Every structure is written in C-alpha cells, then in structure tokens.
C-alpha cells in the first residue's frame, strides 16, 4: 500500500530552507562557511516588539484568539493597508496566518481546485509550485527574461493563459530576482486578469525593502476591479526581522477571507496569541528601525553589485528590492546544483542553486548578512569563477 497521498508523494522539500540549515550546521561544526543562502534578515527583532510579547505573556495572553487573529491587530492592519498601500480593507477581510508562507498556502487552497491552472512567472519563489501541487492544481510556468529584469509582461501572461487558468502569482519585490514592478506594469497585468476574471495572488512580503528611486505599489490599489480579484499577502518576517514569530496575513474580498478563515479554523486555529501582541507593537510603533535596516541593506546591495560586475563569466541585473541577487552562470557551462555544491564544498560559500527557482542557469545569493561575510564570500566566488 502507498502510505503517502499521490498529491504529496512527488513534492520536494524546500531547498532554500535545507541549504540554509546545512550551512548553519557547518558553521556550528567549526567550518568557516560564508552563508549567502539564507533568505532571512540578520538583524534582531526590535526590542520594543519583543517587550510587547513578553508583557502579553506576563499578562496571561496565553489562550486562543479569534481564528483570524485579534481584532485590534486586524484593525491595525486595515489602517496600515489604507495609509501605506492605499487599499481599503475592512478588518473582517483580513486573516492573520502563521507566516506569509501559510498565507499563500491558505489562499491557494481556498481558491484552487484539482485541474485549475496557476500561472507562476519563472524564476519564482521555491514554494509556490509545490503549494499549487499540494492542492492538486497545476502550476504553469511563464518564463521571464533577464533583459526584462525577470518581470512577466502582460503579453507573456496573456500567452500563458488557458481556459483552465484560475490564478496568477505576482511577487513584487521579487524573490529571487529582486525585481520591483512599476504601477504601469502591474496595471497592465491586472487588466489582463480582469478581462478573464483571473485571481491575482500578490505576495508583497518584501514591500519595505526597496531601494533608490523604486517604489512599492500594491496590486489591489490599482482599481476596484483589480482589488476584487487580488489576494494581498504580507507579513512581519522581513520588514521587522520576525521570521521565527510566524506571522503573516491575507487580505481579500470577504468571500475569500471567510474561506481562508474556515480552512484555518480546521488546521492551525489562530496564530500564536502573544506573538500577535508583538505584531501590534510592530505596526503601531516608530518605524525608523526599518529605515536603518533598509539603509544598511542598500549599502550591501551596492557593494555586491559593484563586485559582481567585475567577476568573469557571470552577470546579473541590478535588484531594486528584497535582499537577493540572481546571478547568471550560463557562461561557466556548469548547471546550478553542481555550481552551488562545488562552491560550498571547495570554497565554503553557501548559495541557492537556481533550479530551486525554476532556472538552472542561475544561482541566488542573499545579502542579508554582514558586510565582512559578504566580502569574503565574494572573494571566494571570484576565485572560483576565475578557475571555471
Ligand atoms: N513569500 C516570499 C516571496 C518569501 O521569500 C518568503 C520567505 N520566507 C515568504 C513568502 C514567507 O515568509 P514567512 O512565512 O516567513 O512570513
Ligand atoms: N523565503 C526565504 C528564502 O527564499 C526563506 C526560506 C523559505 O521560507 O523558503 O530563502
């Protein structure tokens, strides 16, 4: 007898998480690893956020809350979405989940049946296809081009559509490419979606991490029609360095929010209660620590860009957001898994092979680590590329 369900048997574990923990283990074992793999801020969670959760624990906030999260938190999120993202959501159109990964999963489960197609611009964040597969729906990859900054165009979206398309996933700022979509680009994609009533899962987890002249625009802010089709996903992990707290959220029309609430009521119930108090503090307090983090990321981003542009046999685009570079290694003639494995075993530099993001001619590095580690990692990458 097959113990494992057919939809689950072929899923692969998350490569981003497994390589990151492999690199952590090597470091604990005393190996001098430069970890450029982790998609996780290296800053600590701000102290006032920790204090709010500690106070909540001391005050006995240790019981269930509403499945969708504390009303005060959802009211804070509605205010945030209105003021920062120019989208009007009522608190009962918002569901707080156990991390934005959970938010994406719930949204896909709530909306996609077996046989539905979900268009995923490639390169993509590693978990999207497996979430779609896990509910029996079908991921349809739309290849994007490096010369278009790896962004899907409205025309490419249109070409990927079939009678079975239910949803498209747009992630801006993007993991792994760092691309940020402009308002015009989002509007053009939104219009194509609206013409066929296709849902848009808009993953905006990196919204705060944008650099230079780039601005983050929320898909649902573009028009009422696009808002009706959009499921806005965001969370606390990246903006507030709260990856371990597991707090994300979904905002969508009530019909979809209610379906997500129902799924969550039978799976995780509410996200951890005292963590939600930390999230309220994150939303309502001074946001200047975010500016400091962004400034530091930007210094690293510019340093990495300068270095990568001088290394033989590789190329990249200038990422305008998130904290990643997707590096094109095609000229080396080595495929991504082989490249990353050799880089780790010979030079002790941890990176993520692009195959995890649907592109075997790239590797991803993260600059969510200190400048000295980045510098040493790039010295080693340069030496490796010189020999290949
Ligand atoms: N979306 C993207 C694009 C991500 O890179 C991540 C990374 N963790 C997530 C969602 C999920 O974040 P979390 O579950 O930590 O909120
Ligand atoms: N999203 C981060 C990454 O891409 C963290 C790991 C994960 O959740 O996949 O590396």
Short mmCIF file of C-alpha atoms and ligand atoms in Angstrom, two decimals:
data_model
loop_
_atom_site.label_atom_id
_atom_site.label_comp_id
_atom_site.label_asym_id
_atom_site.label_seq_id
_atom_site.Cartn_x
_atom_site.Cartn_y
_atom_site.Cartn_z
CA UNK A 1 0.00 0.00 0.00
CA UNK A 2 1.20 3.58 -0.73
CA UNK A 3 1.12 5.39 2.57
CA UNK A 4 1.71 8.81 1.07
CA UNK A 5 -1.02 10.61 -0.86
CA UNK A 6 -0.40 10.95 -4.60
CA UNK A 7 -0.50 14.75 -4.47
CA UNK A 8 2.15 14.78 -1.73
CA UNK A 9 4.45 11.92 -2.78
CA UNK A 10 6.23 13.92 -5.51
CA UNK A 11 6.68 17.17 -3.56
CA UNK A 12 10.28 18.13 -2.82
CA UNK A 13 11.32 19.70 0.48
CA UNK A 14 12.20 23.40 0.41
CA UNK A 15 15.78 23.70 -0.89
CA UNK A 16 16.10 27.25 0.47
CA UNK A 17 15.44 26.02 3.99
CA UNK A 18 17.55 22.85 3.72
CA UNK A 19 20.67 24.57 2.33
CA UNK A 20 20.37 27.33 4.90
CA UNK A 21 20.25 24.84 7.75
CA UNK A 22 23.10 22.82 6.20
CA UNK A 23 25.25 25.99 6.18
CA UNK A 24 24.26 26.76 9.80
CA UNK A 25 25.25 23.23 10.82
CA UNK A 26 28.63 23.50 9.04
CA UNK A 27 29.30 26.76 10.89
CA UNK A 28 28.37 25.09 14.22
CA UNK A 29 30.78 22.27 13.33
CA UNK A 30 33.57 24.84 13.14
CA UNK A 31 33.76 25.12 9.33
CA UNK A 32 34.41 28.65 8.08
CA UNK A 33 31.30 28.96 5.88
CA UNK A 34 30.20 32.20 4.23
CA UNK A 35 26.42 31.87 4.35
CA UNK A 36 24.93 33.70 1.37
CA UNK A 37 21.94 31.38 1.18
CA UNK A 38 19.56 32.45 3.92
CA UNK A 39 16.50 34.45 2.99
CA UNK A 40 16.29 35.80 6.49
CA UNK A 41 17.19 39.23 7.92
CA UNK A 42 20.36 39.12 10.02
CA UNK A 43 19.06 41.85 12.35
CA UNK A 44 17.48 41.05 15.71
CA UNK A 45 13.76 41.72 16.23
CA UNK A 46 13.48 45.28 17.65
CA UNK A 47 13.39 45.27 21.45
CA UNK A 48 10.03 47.07 21.85
CA UNK A 49 8.36 44.31 19.79
CA UNK A 50 9.88 41.62 22.00
CA UNK A 51 8.80 43.55 25.09
CA UNK A 52 5.19 43.68 23.91
CA UNK A 53 5.12 39.88 23.52
CA UNK A 54 6.81 39.38 26.91
CA UNK A 55 4.27 41.71 28.56
CA UNK A 56 1.42 39.82 26.86
CA UNK A 57 2.77 36.54 28.25
CA UNK A 58 3.07 38.04 31.74
CA UNK A 59 -0.49 39.38 31.44
CA UNK A 60 -1.81 35.90 30.72
CA UNK A 61 -2.43 36.34 26.99
CA UNK A 62 -1.90 32.64 26.50
CA UNK A 63 -5.28 31.47 25.24
CA UNK A 64 -6.97 31.13 21.84
CA UNK A 65 -7.95 34.28 19.99
CA UNK A 66 -10.42 34.58 17.11
CA UNK A 67 -9.24 32.27 14.30
CA UNK A 68 -8.46 35.29 12.08
CA UNK A 69 -6.42 36.93 14.83
CA UNK A 70 -7.02 39.66 17.42
CA UNK A 71 -9.49 42.31 16.32
CA UNK A 72 -7.01 45.01 17.40
CA UNK A 73 -4.37 43.53 15.12
CA UNK A 74 -6.73 43.30 12.15
CA UNK A 75 -7.83 46.89 12.77
CA UNK A 76 -4.17 47.92 12.81
CA UNK A 77 -3.59 46.06 9.56
CA UNK A 78 -6.65 47.65 7.92
CA UNK A 79 -5.25 51.07 8.90
CA UNK A 80 -1.79 50.16 7.60
CA UNK A 81 -3.18 48.87 4.30
CA UNK A 82 -5.23 52.03 3.86
CA UNK A 83 -2.50 54.51 4.75
CA UNK A 84 0.57 52.81 3.31
CA UNK A 85 -0.88 50.75 0.48
CA UNK A 86 -3.92 52.80 -0.49
CA UNK A 87 -6.26 49.79 -0.24
CA UNK A 88 -9.49 49.82 1.74
CA UNK A 89 -9.96 46.53 3.55
CA UNK A 90 -12.35 46.03 6.45
CA UNK A 91 -10.88 44.13 9.43
CA UNK A 92 -13.13 41.15 8.55
CA UNK A 93 -11.48 40.96 5.11
CA UNK A 94 -8.13 40.30 6.81
CA UNK A 95 -6.97 36.96 8.25
CA UNK A 96 -3.74 36.73 10.23
CA UNK A 97 -1.88 33.49 9.49
CA UNK A 98 1.17 31.61 10.80
CA UNK A 99 3.66 33.30 8.44
CA UNK A 100 3.18 34.54 4.87
CA UNK A 101 4.05 31.04 3.64
CA UNK A 102 0.95 29.84 5.44
CA UNK A 103 -0.99 32.79 3.99
CA UNK A 104 -0.04 31.78 0.43
CA UNK A 105 -0.91 28.15 1.12
CA UNK A 106 -4.31 29.02 2.61
CA UNK A 107 -5.14 31.34 -0.29
CA UNK A 108 -4.25 28.71 -2.90
CA UNK A 109 -6.19 26.04 -1.03
CA UNK A 110 -9.19 28.36 -0.66
CA UNK A 111 -9.39 29.17 -4.37
CA UNK A 112 -7.88 26.35 -6.46
CA UNK A 113 -9.47 23.01 -7.30
CA UNK A 114 -7.81 19.98 -8.87
CA UNK A 115 -7.24 20.77 -12.56
CA UNK A 116 -7.15 24.55 -12.11
CA UNK A 117 -4.04 26.19 -13.53
CA UNK A 118 -1.97 28.73 -11.63
CA UNK A 119 0.41 30.87 -13.69
CA UNK A 120 3.75 31.33 -11.98
CA UNK A 121 6.28 33.72 -13.56
CA UNK A 122 9.66 31.97 -13.57
CA UNK A 123 12.11 32.38 -11.82
CA UNK A 124 9.79 32.06 -8.83
CA UNK A 125 9.97 31.65 -5.07
CA UNK A 126 10.60 27.98 -4.49
CA UNK A 127 7.42 27.19 -2.53
CA UNK A 128 4.75 28.41 -4.98
CA UNK A 129 4.68 25.41 -7.33
CA UNK A 130 4.66 22.90 -4.51
CA UNK A 131 1.79 24.69 -2.78
CA UNK A 132 -0.17 24.52 -6.03
CA UNK A 133 0.74 20.84 -6.48
CA UNK A 134 -0.20 20.08 -2.87
CA UNK A 135 -3.83 21.05 -3.52
CA UNK A 136 -3.93 19.09 -6.79
CA UNK A 137 -3.94 22.17 -9.03
CA UNK A 138 -1.39 22.65 -11.84
CA UNK A 139 1.48 25.15 -11.86
CA UNK A 140 2.00 26.71 -15.31
CA UNK A 141 5.37 28.41 -15.63
CA UNK A 142 5.69 31.59 -17.66
CA UNK A 143 9.37 32.13 -18.44
CA UNK A 144 10.57 35.71 -17.97
CA UNK A 145 13.70 37.26 -19.48
CA UNK A 146 16.77 38.67 -17.80
CA UNK A 147 16.66 41.63 -20.25
CA UNK A 148 13.15 42.43 -18.94
CA UNK A 149 14.57 42.38 -15.40
CA UNK A 150 12.89 38.98 -15.00
CA UNK A 151 9.42 40.57 -14.90
CA UNK A 152 6.45 39.00 -16.62
CA UNK A 153 4.81 41.25 -19.21
CA UNK A 154 1.05 41.47 -19.74
CA UNK A 155 1.60 39.82 -23.12
CA UNK A 156 3.51 36.87 -21.64
CA UNK A 157 0.74 36.47 -19.07
CA UNK A 158 -1.88 36.52 -21.82
CA UNK A 159 0.05 33.88 -23.75
CA UNK A 160 0.26 31.57 -20.73
CA UNK A 161 -3.49 31.72 -20.10
CA UNK A 162 -5.80 28.83 -20.99
CA UNK A 163 -9.46 28.09 -20.28
CA UNK A 164 -8.34 26.45 -17.01
CA UNK A 165 -6.39 29.41 -15.60
CA UNK A 166 -7.64 30.33 -12.14
CA UNK A 167 -4.86 32.45 -10.68
CA UNK A 168 -1.56 34.23 -11.35
CA UNK A 169 1.07 34.76 -8.67
CA UNK A 170 2.84 38.14 -8.68
CA UNK A 171 5.64 38.70 -6.19
CA UNK A 172 6.98 42.23 -6.04
CA UNK A 173 9.60 42.99 -4.75
CA UNK A 174 10.67 39.60 -6.02
CA UNK A 175 12.42 36.63 -4.50
CA UNK A 176 14.80 35.50 -6.11
CA UNK A 177 15.36 38.29 -8.67
CA UNK A 178 14.98 41.47 -6.60
CA UNK A 179 12.81 42.96 -9.37
CA UNK A 180 10.19 45.56 -8.44
CA UNK A 181 7.16 46.03 -10.71
CA UNK A 182 6.08 49.56 -11.58
CA UNK A 183 2.47 50.77 -11.30
CA UNK A 184 2.15 50.63 -15.11
CA UNK A 185 3.43 47.06 -15.28
CA UNK A 186 1.06 45.94 -12.52
CA UNK A 187 -1.88 47.76 -14.11
CA UNK A 188 -1.25 46.03 -17.46
CA UNK A 189 -1.12 42.61 -15.74
CA UNK A 190 -4.20 43.46 -13.67
CA UNK A 191 -6.16 44.41 -16.80
CA UNK A 192 -5.39 41.06 -18.43
CA UNK A 193 -6.52 39.29 -15.23
CA UNK A 194 -9.70 41.37 -15.09
CA UNK A 195 -10.53 40.61 -18.72
CA UNK A 196 -10.83 36.89 -17.85
CA UNK A 197 -11.73 37.11 -14.14
CA UNK A 198 -8.43 35.55 -13.06
CA UNK A 199 -7.41 35.83 -9.40
CA UNK A 200 -4.11 37.54 -8.54
CA UNK A 201 -2.12 36.34 -5.55
CA UNK A 202 0.01 39.39 -4.79
CA UNK A 203 2.84 38.43 -2.45
CA UNK A 204 4.16 41.70 -1.03
CA UNK A 205 6.28 40.34 1.82
CA UNK A 206 9.34 42.40 0.73
CA UNK A 207 7.37 45.66 0.30
CA UNK A 208 9.53 47.63 2.76
CA UNK A 209 12.77 46.58 1.13
CA UNK A 210 13.01 48.81 -1.93
CA UNK A 211 16.00 50.95 -2.90
CA UNK A 212 16.87 54.10 -4.79
CA UNK A 213 14.05 55.54 -6.87
CA UNK A 214 11.95 52.36 -6.80
CA UNK A 215 8.59 52.40 -5.07
CA UNK A 216 6.46 49.51 -3.93
CA UNK A 217 2.95 49.53 -5.41
CA UNK A 218 0.21 47.22 -4.18
CA UNK A 219 -1.68 45.40 -6.92
CA UNK A 220 -5.05 45.85 -5.18
CA UNK A 221 -4.59 49.64 -5.05
CA UNK A 222 -4.78 49.96 -8.83
CA UNK A 223 -8.56 49.78 -9.30
CA UNK A 224 -11.68 48.42 -7.61
CA UNK A 225 -11.95 45.70 -10.24
CA UNK A 226 -8.37 44.55 -9.63
CA UNK A 227 -8.87 44.77 -5.85
CA UNK A 228 -11.85 42.37 -6.21
CA UNK A 229 -9.57 39.78 -7.84
CA UNK A 230 -6.50 40.29 -5.69
CA UNK A 231 -5.45 38.41 -2.58
CA UNK A 232 -2.87 40.60 -0.88
CA UNK A 233 -0.28 38.67 1.11
CA UNK A 234 2.14 40.24 3.52
CA UNK A 235 3.76 39.52 6.87
CA UNK A 236 6.13 40.55 9.63
CA UNK A 237 9.13 38.29 8.87
CA UNK A 238 11.13 40.51 6.55
CA UNK A 239 10.15 44.07 7.49
CA UNK A 240 10.55 43.59 11.24
CA UNK A 241 13.06 40.72 11.35
CA UNK A 242 10.44 38.42 12.84
CA UNK A 243 10.95 35.21 10.83
CA UNK A 244 10.66 32.93 13.86
CA UNK A 245 7.46 34.54 15.13
CA UNK A 246 5.46 33.07 12.22
CA UNK A 247 3.08 35.90 11.45
CA UNK A 248 1.69 36.70 8.02
CA UNK A 249 -1.66 37.93 6.76
CA UNK A 250 -4.08 37.72 3.89
CA UNK A 251 -6.42 40.49 2.76
CA UNK A 252 -9.11 39.82 0.18
CA UNK A 253 -12.81 40.22 -0.53
CA UNK A 254 -14.89 38.80 2.31
CA UNK A 255 -15.89 35.66 0.41
CA UNK A 256 -12.22 34.64 0.06
CA UNK A 257 -11.27 35.85 3.56
CA UNK A 258 -14.10 33.73 5.01
CA UNK A 259 -12.92 30.63 3.13
CA UNK A 260 -9.38 31.17 4.45
CA UNK A 261 -10.78 31.62 7.95
CA UNK A 262 -12.66 28.32 7.62
CA UNK A 263 -9.55 26.43 6.45
CA UNK A 264 -7.55 27.94 9.29
CA UNK A 265 -10.27 27.08 11.82
CA UNK A 266 -9.70 23.41 11.00
CA UNK A 267 -5.91 23.48 10.70
CA UNK A 268 -3.83 25.83 12.86
CA UNK A 269 -6.55 27.95 14.53
CA UNK A 270 -5.25 31.41 15.42
CA UNK A 271 -1.56 32.37 15.12
CA UNK A 272 0.24 32.33 18.50
CA UNK A 273 -1.54 34.77 20.78
CA UNK A 274 1.38 36.56 22.47
CA UNK A 275 3.17 36.83 19.11
CA UNK A 276 0.16 38.79 17.84
CA UNK A 277 0.74 41.35 20.58
CA UNK A 278 4.29 41.77 19.27
CA UNK A 279 2.81 42.35 15.82
CA UNK A 280 0.53 45.11 17.15
CA UNK A 281 3.58 46.79 18.66
CA UNK A 282 5.45 46.43 15.35
CA UNK A 283 2.63 48.14 13.45
CA UNK A 284 1.90 50.94 15.87
CA UNK A 285 5.39 52.00 16.94
CA UNK A 286 8.05 54.18 15.38
CA UNK A 287 9.10 52.68 12.04
CA UNK A 288 12.56 54.27 11.95
CA UNK A 289 14.33 50.97 12.67
CA UNK A 290 13.08 49.76 9.29
CA UNK A 291 14.72 52.76 7.61
CA UNK A 292 18.01 51.89 9.33
CA UNK A 293 17.78 48.28 8.10
CA UNK A 294 16.96 49.39 4.57
CA UNK A 295 19.88 51.78 4.57
CA UNK A 296 22.24 49.01 5.65
CA UNK A 297 20.82 46.59 3.03
CA UNK A 298 21.31 49.25 0.38
CA UNK A 299 24.98 49.70 1.27
CA UNK A 300 25.47 45.94 0.92
CA UNK A 301 23.44 45.81 -2.31
CA UNK A 302 25.63 48.46 -3.92
CA UNK A 303 28.78 46.74 -2.76
CA UNK A 304 27.65 43.36 -4.16
CA UNK A 305 26.57 44.90 -7.47
CA UNK A 306 29.97 46.57 -7.89
CA UNK A 307 31.80 43.32 -7.15
CA UNK A 308 29.59 41.06 -9.32
CA UNK A 309 30.04 43.36 -12.32
CA UNK A 310 33.80 42.72 -12.23
CA UNK A 311 33.70 38.91 -11.91
CA UNK A 312 34.33 36.94 -15.09
CA UNK A 313 31.72 34.65 -16.65
CA UNK A 314 28.73 35.80 -14.61
CA UNK A 315 26.12 38.53 -15.00
CA UNK A 316 23.23 39.94 -13.01
CA UNK A 317 20.56 42.64 -13.04
CA UNK A 318 20.51 45.44 -10.52
CA UNK A 319 17.92 44.31 -7.97
CA UNK A 320 15.67 47.14 -6.84
CA UNK A 321 14.15 45.33 -3.87
CA UNK A 322 14.28 42.39 -1.41
CA UNK A 323 17.80 41.22 -0.43
CA UNK A 324 18.85 38.87 -3.20
CA UNK A 325 20.91 38.79 -6.40
CA UNK A 326 20.11 36.21 -9.04
CA UNK A 327 23.41 35.53 -10.80
CA UNK A 328 23.51 34.18 -14.34
CA UNK A 329 26.18 31.44 -14.50
CA UNK A 330 25.38 30.21 -18.03
CA UNK A 331 28.82 31.16 -19.37
CA UNK A 332 30.57 28.88 -16.90
CA UNK A 333 28.82 25.90 -18.54
CA UNK A 334 28.05 24.46 -15.08
CA UNK A 335 24.48 23.75 -14.01
CA UNK A 336 23.22 25.38 -10.85
CA UNK A 337 23.21 22.41 -8.43
CA UNK A 338 26.72 21.42 -9.45
CA UNK A 339 27.86 25.05 -9.20
CA UNK A 340 26.39 25.59 -5.72
CA UNK A 341 27.64 22.23 -4.46
CA UNK A 342 31.21 22.88 -5.67
CA UNK A 343 31.13 26.39 -4.29
CA UNK A 344 30.11 25.00 -0.91
CA UNK A 345 32.49 22.04 -0.78
CA UNK A 346 35.58 23.73 -2.33
CA UNK A 347 35.20 27.34 -1.23
CA UNK A 348 32.77 27.05 1.71
CA UNK A 349 30.29 29.54 0.28
CA UNK A 350 26.59 28.67 0.67
CA UNK A 351 24.29 29.81 -2.16
CA UNK A 352 20.98 28.53 -3.52
CA UNK A 353 21.03 26.80 -6.94
CA UNK A 354 18.63 28.50 -9.35
CA UNK A 355 16.98 25.18 -10.09
CA UNK A 356 15.06 25.78 -6.82
CA UNK A 357 13.54 28.81 -8.55
CA UNK A 358 12.99 27.13 -11.92
CA UNK A 359 16.16 28.39 -13.61
CA UNK A 360 19.15 26.07 -13.80
CA UNK A 361 21.48 28.71 -15.25
CA UNK A 362 21.48 30.89 -12.19
CA UNK A 363 22.36 30.87 -8.50
CA UNK A 364 20.89 33.12 -5.81
CA UNK A 365 22.89 34.93 -3.18
CA UNK A 366 21.41 36.83 -0.27
CA UNK A 367 22.96 39.95 1.26
CA UNK A 368 21.00 39.59 4.48
CA UNK A 369 24.31 39.02 6.26
CA UNK A 370 27.17 41.21 7.45
CA UNK A 371 29.41 43.09 5.02
CA UNK A 372 32.59 41.23 6.11
CA UNK A 373 30.90 37.86 5.36
CA UNK A 374 29.60 39.18 2.03
CA UNK A 375 33.07 40.47 1.11
CA UNK A 376 34.78 37.19 1.99
CA UNK A 377 32.07 35.21 0.15
CA UNK A 378 32.51 37.29 -2.99
CA UNK A 379 36.32 36.95 -2.83
CA UNK A 380 35.84 33.19 -2.82
CA UNK A 381 33.20 33.31 -5.58
CA UNK A 382 35.59 35.38 -7.69
CA UNK A 383 38.38 32.87 -7.19
CA UNK A 384 36.00 30.02 -8.08
CA UNK A 385 34.77 31.74 -11.24
CA UNK A 386 38.36 32.53 -12.33
CA UNK A 387 39.08 28.79 -12.30
CA UNK A 388 35.94 27.93 -14.34
N1 LIG B 1 6.94 34.89 0.15
C1 LIG B 1 8.21 35.02 -0.26
C2 LIG B 1 8.45 35.53 -1.63
C3 LIG B 1 9.27 34.68 0.57
O1 LIG B 1 10.52 34.81 0.14
C4 LIG B 1 9.01 34.19 1.84
C5 LIG B 1 10.22 33.79 2.65
N2 LIG B 1 10.19 33.31 3.75
C6 LIG B 1 7.66 34.07 2.25
C7 LIG B 1 6.66 34.43 1.38
C8 LIG B 1 7.23 33.53 3.57
O2 LIG B 1 7.66 34.25 4.66
P1 LIG B 1 7.15 33.90 6.14
O3 LIG B 1 6.43 32.62 6.08
O4 LIG B 1 8.38 33.85 6.96
O5 LIG B 1 6.26 35.03 6.54
N1 LIG B 2 11.89 32.80 1.82
C1 LIG B 2 13.24 32.64 2.27
C2 LIG B 2 14.10 32.15 1.12
O1 LIG B 2 13.66 32.15 0.00
C3 LIG B 2 13.32 31.77 3.49
C4 LIG B 2 13.24 30.30 3.24
C5 LIG B 2 11.89 29.87 2.82
O2 LIG B 2 10.95 30.15 3.53
O3 LIG B 2 11.84 29.31 1.74
O4 LIG B 2 15.23 31.82 1.32
#
